[in-house]
Short mmCIF file of C-alpha atoms and ligand atoms in Angstrom, two decimals:
data_model
loop_
_atom_site.label_atom_id
_atom_site.label_comp_id
_atom_site.label_asym_id
_atom_site.label_seq_id
_atom_site.Cartn_x
_atom_site.Cartn_y
_atom_site.Cartn_z
CA UNK P 72 31.35 104.32 -47.39
CA UNK P 73 29.75 101.62 -45.27
CA UNK P 74 29.27 98.22 -46.86
CA UNK P 75 25.59 97.34 -47.42
CA UNK P 76 24.24 94.52 -45.30
CA UNK P 77 20.98 92.72 -46.10
CA UNK P 78 19.70 90.17 -43.60
CA UNK P 79 16.76 87.85 -44.20
CA UNK P 80 14.78 86.94 -41.10
CA UNK P 81 12.88 83.76 -41.88
CA UNK P 82 11.04 83.91 -38.54
CA UNK P 83 9.17 80.62 -37.89
CA UNK P 84 8.80 79.69 -41.54
CA UNK P 85 10.20 76.97 -43.75
CA UNK P 86 10.96 73.27 -43.85
CA UNK P 87 13.79 71.21 -45.32
CA UNK P 88 12.24 71.12 -48.79
CA UNK P 89 11.23 74.78 -49.07
CA UNK P 90 14.52 75.97 -47.55
CA UNK P 91 16.46 73.88 -50.06
CA UNK P 92 14.55 75.52 -52.90
CA UNK P 93 15.12 79.01 -51.53
CA UNK P 94 18.82 78.51 -50.83
CA UNK P 95 19.38 76.92 -54.23
CA UNK P 96 17.68 79.86 -55.88
CA UNK P 97 19.86 82.30 -53.91
CA UNK P 98 23.00 80.56 -55.09
CA UNK P 99 21.87 80.16 -58.68
CA UNK P 100 20.35 83.58 -59.26
CA UNK P 101 22.51 85.89 -57.17
CA UNK P 102 25.73 87.37 -58.49
CA UNK P 103 28.64 85.47 -56.93
CA UNK P 104 30.66 88.66 -56.60
CA UNK P 105 28.96 91.56 -54.88
CA UNK P 106 29.83 94.25 -52.42
CA UNK P 107 26.67 93.50 -50.43
CA UNK P 108 26.89 91.28 -47.37
CA UNK P 109 24.01 88.78 -47.54
CA UNK P 110 22.81 86.85 -44.54
CA UNK P 111 19.94 84.48 -43.76
CA UNK P 112 18.70 84.05 -40.19
CA UNK P 113 17.01 80.66 -39.97
CA UNK P 114 15.27 78.74 -37.16
CA UNK P 115 17.73 76.57 -35.17
CA UNK P 116 16.82 73.20 -36.78
CA UNK P 117 17.80 74.59 -40.18
CA UNK P 118 21.11 76.24 -39.36
CA UNK P 119 23.08 73.19 -40.42
CA UNK P 120 21.11 73.13 -43.65
CA UNK P 121 22.16 76.74 -44.23
CA UNK P 122 25.74 75.75 -43.56
CA UNK P 123 25.49 72.86 -46.00
CA UNK P 124 24.23 75.10 -48.79
CA UNK P 125 26.11 78.32 -48.07
CA UNK P 126 29.46 77.27 -46.61
CA UNK P 127 31.30 77.54 -49.92
CA UNK P 128 29.64 80.83 -50.87
CA UNK P 129 29.97 84.44 -49.75
CA UNK P 130 26.56 84.18 -48.05
CA UNK P 131 26.49 84.02 -44.27
CA UNK P 132 23.89 82.64 -41.89
CA UNK P 133 22.73 83.41 -38.41
CA UNK P 134 20.07 82.87 -35.77
CA UNK P 135 17.04 84.85 -34.65
CA UNK P 136 17.65 84.68 -30.93
CA UNK P 137 20.17 83.41 -28.38
CA UNK P 138 20.14 82.45 -24.72
CA UNK P 139 21.27 84.99 -22.15
CA UNK P 140 23.08 82.11 -20.39
CA UNK P 141 26.41 80.59 -21.38
CA UNK P 142 25.69 76.90 -20.64
CA UNK P 143 23.69 74.71 -18.26
CA UNK P 144 20.25 73.49 -17.27
CA UNK P 145 18.17 75.84 -19.43
CA UNK P 146 15.78 73.53 -21.24
CA UNK P 147 14.90 74.72 -24.70
CA UNK P 148 17.56 77.41 -24.88
CA UNK P 149 20.26 77.69 -27.52
CA UNK P 150 23.58 79.17 -26.45
CA UNK P 151 25.78 81.56 -28.38
CA UNK P 152 28.55 78.94 -28.31
CA UNK P 153 26.22 76.48 -30.08
CA UNK P 154 25.37 79.05 -32.74
CA UNK P 155 29.05 79.75 -33.29
CA UNK P 156 29.70 76.00 -33.42
CA UNK P 157 27.34 75.59 -36.40
CA UNK P 158 28.97 78.47 -38.22
CA UNK P 159 26.59 81.35 -37.49
CA UNK P 160 28.09 84.78 -38.00
CA UNK P 161 25.15 86.92 -36.90
CA UNK P 162 22.34 86.70 -34.37
CA UNK P 163 19.25 88.89 -34.15
CA UNK P 164 18.66 90.11 -30.61
CA UNK P 165 15.70 92.01 -29.17
CA UNK P 166 13.43 91.63 -32.18
CA UNK P 167 10.13 93.32 -31.40
CA UNK P 168 8.32 89.98 -31.64
CA UNK P 169 10.52 88.67 -28.84
CA UNK P 170 10.13 91.86 -26.83
CA UNK P 171 6.33 91.65 -27.23
CA UNK P 172 5.57 87.90 -27.05
CA UNK P 173 8.38 86.77 -24.78
CA UNK P 174 8.54 89.82 -22.52
CA UNK P 175 12.18 90.47 -23.28
CA UNK P 176 13.49 93.43 -21.32
CA UNK P 177 16.38 95.73 -22.19
CA UNK P 178 18.38 94.11 -19.37
CA UNK P 179 17.86 90.60 -20.77
CA UNK P 180 18.67 91.82 -24.27
CA UNK P 181 21.93 93.36 -23.01
CA UNK P 182 22.89 89.97 -21.52
CA UNK P 183 22.14 88.24 -24.83
CA UNK P 184 24.27 90.77 -26.71
CA UNK P 185 27.11 90.13 -24.33
CA UNK P 186 26.77 86.34 -24.77
CA UNK P 187 26.88 86.79 -28.54
CA UNK P 188 29.99 88.95 -28.38
CA UNK P 189 31.74 86.61 -25.95
CA UNK P 190 31.33 83.87 -28.54
CA UNK P 191 32.43 85.84 -31.58
CA UNK P 192 28.95 86.38 -33.04
CA UNK P 193 27.82 89.73 -34.44
CA UNK P 194 24.71 90.84 -32.56
CA UNK P 195 22.05 92.61 -34.61
CA UNK P 196 20.30 94.69 -31.97
CA UNK P 197 16.71 95.45 -33.01
CA UNK P 198 15.07 98.63 -31.74
CA UNK P 199 11.82 100.32 -32.67
CA UNK P 200 8.72 102.07 -31.46
CA UNK P 201 5.07 101.01 -31.48
CA UNK P 202 2.46 103.00 -33.36
CA UNK P 203 1.16 104.50 -30.10
CA UNK P 204 4.69 105.61 -29.19
CA UNK P 205 5.21 107.17 -32.62
CA UNK P 206 1.89 109.00 -32.42
CA UNK P 207 2.87 110.27 -28.97
CA UNK P 208 6.14 111.53 -30.53
CA UNK P 209 8.21 109.23 -28.34
CA UNK P 210 10.09 107.49 -31.15
CA UNK P 211 13.51 108.99 -30.50
CA UNK P 212 13.23 108.48 -26.77
CA UNK P 213 12.14 104.84 -27.11
CA UNK P 214 14.91 103.82 -29.49
CA UNK P 215 17.48 105.78 -27.48
CA UNK P 216 16.52 103.86 -24.35
CA UNK P 217 16.67 100.52 -26.16
CA UNK P 218 20.08 101.27 -27.66
CA UNK P 219 21.37 102.97 -24.52
CA UNK P 220 20.60 99.96 -22.31
CA UNK P 221 22.87 97.81 -24.45
CA UNK P 222 25.57 100.40 -25.16
CA UNK P 223 26.13 101.14 -21.50
CA UNK P 224 26.68 97.44 -20.78
CA UNK P 225 29.45 97.07 -23.38
CA UNK P 226 33.10 98.00 -23.50
CA UNK P 227 34.03 100.20 -26.44
CA UNK P 228 35.73 97.29 -28.13
CA UNK P 229 32.53 95.24 -27.84
CA UNK P 230 30.33 98.12 -29.01
CA UNK P 231 32.43 98.41 -32.17
CA UNK P 232 31.12 94.98 -33.26
CA UNK P 233 27.42 95.83 -33.00
CA UNK P 234 24.90 96.07 -35.84
CA UNK P 235 21.75 98.09 -35.11
CA UNK P 236 18.43 97.45 -36.85
CA UNK P 237 15.73 100.09 -36.65
CA UNK P 238 12.40 98.33 -37.03
CA UNK P 239 9.30 100.39 -36.28
CA UNK P 240 6.85 97.87 -34.83
CA UNK P 241 3.96 99.34 -36.85
CA UNK P 242 5.81 98.58 -40.08
CA UNK P 243 6.66 94.93 -39.39
CA UNK P 244 4.62 92.49 -41.42
CA UNK P 245 1.97 95.13 -42.01
CA UNK P 246 2.87 96.18 -45.53
CA UNK P 247 3.25 99.67 -44.11
CA UNK P 248 6.84 100.86 -44.54
CA UNK P 249 8.34 103.88 -42.86
CA UNK P 250 9.05 106.45 -45.53
CA UNK P 251 12.69 106.77 -46.48
CA UNK P 252 12.73 110.14 -44.71
CA UNK P 253 11.19 108.70 -41.54
CA UNK P 254 13.79 105.94 -41.50
CA UNK P 255 16.64 108.36 -42.17
CA UNK P 256 15.54 110.66 -39.33
CA UNK P 257 15.64 107.84 -36.77
CA UNK P 258 18.91 106.45 -38.16
CA UNK P 259 20.54 109.87 -37.75
CA UNK P 260 19.32 110.00 -34.20
CA UNK P 261 20.74 106.52 -33.49
CA UNK P 262 24.04 107.35 -35.15
CA UNK P 263 24.38 110.50 -33.04
CA UNK P 264 23.86 108.41 -29.96
CA UNK P 265 26.58 106.00 -31.08
CA UNK P 266 28.97 108.85 -31.80
CA UNK P 267 28.18 110.40 -28.42
CA UNK P 268 29.47 107.17 -26.89
CA UNK P 269 32.58 107.25 -29.04
CA UNK P 270 33.50 108.75 -32.40
CA UNK P 271 34.75 105.36 -33.59
CA UNK P 272 31.15 104.08 -33.62
CA UNK P 273 30.20 106.39 -36.50
CA UNK P 274 30.41 103.61 -39.06
CA UNK P 275 28.39 100.93 -37.28
CA UNK P 276 25.84 99.51 -39.72
CA UNK P 277 22.29 100.72 -39.05
CA UNK P 278 19.75 98.63 -40.95
CA UNK P 279 16.13 99.46 -41.59
CA UNK P 280 13.45 96.77 -41.20
CA UNK P 281 9.70 96.73 -41.61
CA UNK P 282 7.97 95.65 -44.83
CA UNK P 283 11.08 96.11 -46.95
CA UNK P 284 10.37 94.82 -50.47
CA UNK P 285 11.96 94.97 -53.88
CA UNK P 286 9.69 97.93 -54.67
CA UNK P 287 10.79 100.17 -51.79
CA UNK P 288 14.37 99.05 -51.08
CA UNK P 289 16.06 101.34 -53.58
CA UNK P 290 14.41 104.43 -52.14
CA UNK P 291 15.32 103.43 -48.58
CA UNK P 292 18.91 102.76 -49.64
CA UNK P 293 19.28 106.25 -51.11
CA UNK P 294 19.25 107.54 -47.54
CA UNK P 295 22.80 108.19 -46.35
CA UNK P 296 22.28 106.61 -42.93
CA UNK P 297 20.41 103.49 -44.08
CA UNK P 298 23.13 100.88 -44.42
CA UNK P 299 20.99 97.95 -45.43
CA UNK P 300 17.86 96.07 -44.47
CA UNK P 301 16.46 93.45 -42.14
CA UNK P 302 13.87 91.69 -44.25
CA UNK P 303 11.06 89.41 -43.05
CA UNK P 304 8.32 88.35 -45.46
CA UNK P 305 10.23 89.29 -48.62
CA UNK P 306 13.19 87.17 -47.49
CA UNK P 307 11.14 84.03 -48.21
CA UNK P 308 10.81 84.84 -51.92
CA UNK P 309 14.12 84.45 -53.76
CA UNK P 310 13.47 87.08 -56.46
CA UNK P 311 12.28 89.63 -53.88
CA UNK P 312 15.22 89.09 -51.55
CA UNK P 313 17.76 89.18 -54.35
CA UNK P 314 16.23 92.34 -55.78
CA UNK P 315 16.56 93.96 -52.35
CA UNK P 316 20.21 92.86 -52.20
CA UNK P 317 20.78 94.31 -55.66
CA UNK P 318 18.98 97.60 -55.05
CA UNK P 319 21.42 100.44 -55.67
CA UNK P 320 24.25 98.37 -54.28
P1 PGA O 1358 8.78 92.23 -42.47
O1 PGA O 1358 9.58 91.80 -41.13
O2 PGA O 1358 9.82 92.54 -43.52
O3 PGA O 1358 7.92 91.05 -42.80
O4 PGA O 1358 7.98 93.44 -42.11
C1 PGA O 1358 10.78 92.43 -40.77
C2 PGA O 1358 11.27 91.87 -39.47
O5 PGA O 1358 10.45 91.56 -38.60
O6 PGA O 1358 12.48 91.71 -39.27
#
């Protein structure tokens, strides 16, 4: 049985005061002991704030992006070593908003994953199809290419540390969730691809993301290949996020 993993992606939201409220609520309202791994991915200026609040808890924190470079004259970039230095455990890589608005390619994303792994971070590789691609029945092909580009650049030992997040672009921030069956079908496809690389990858966590809320999490989590969630909007509301963490876990 794979351990459930629920990651909140704050995107470009929050400030010191609102983050403090949210993190306090997490710590006060959530059960201290749980089998669910809970993570918040905050903007870089607030990672130390996450550390301050969460360091003594079982919660973990991470970033939403990382540089593809190790160190040097890359103004504005944040390296994987810096994220590790402030205690990040996870980093989202290849989120569809970065692929779309920052023209991130599979090759760049593979470099970022490798930077993360070199610095002991767990990369959460985001894959997913657009609505046009789904309607053209290209979903499996699109996600296979996105995953394949990264898998082929990794050693087996590196690949064993990956987390995959399936996030259909048409379901992100739209209120439109993939049905549990739609999510399961793509997760099975991704898991087969992992196993085709090596049988030991069978238990890599595959998260679903895209308008996950308290009201649909339980149904998604009944699917055998949905190992948790990557949560955007609902991660900014303590009761919603905690209900998702608690759903059938
Ligand atoms: P959403 O975002 O839950 O607001 O749809 C998910 C994500 O982008 O990771």
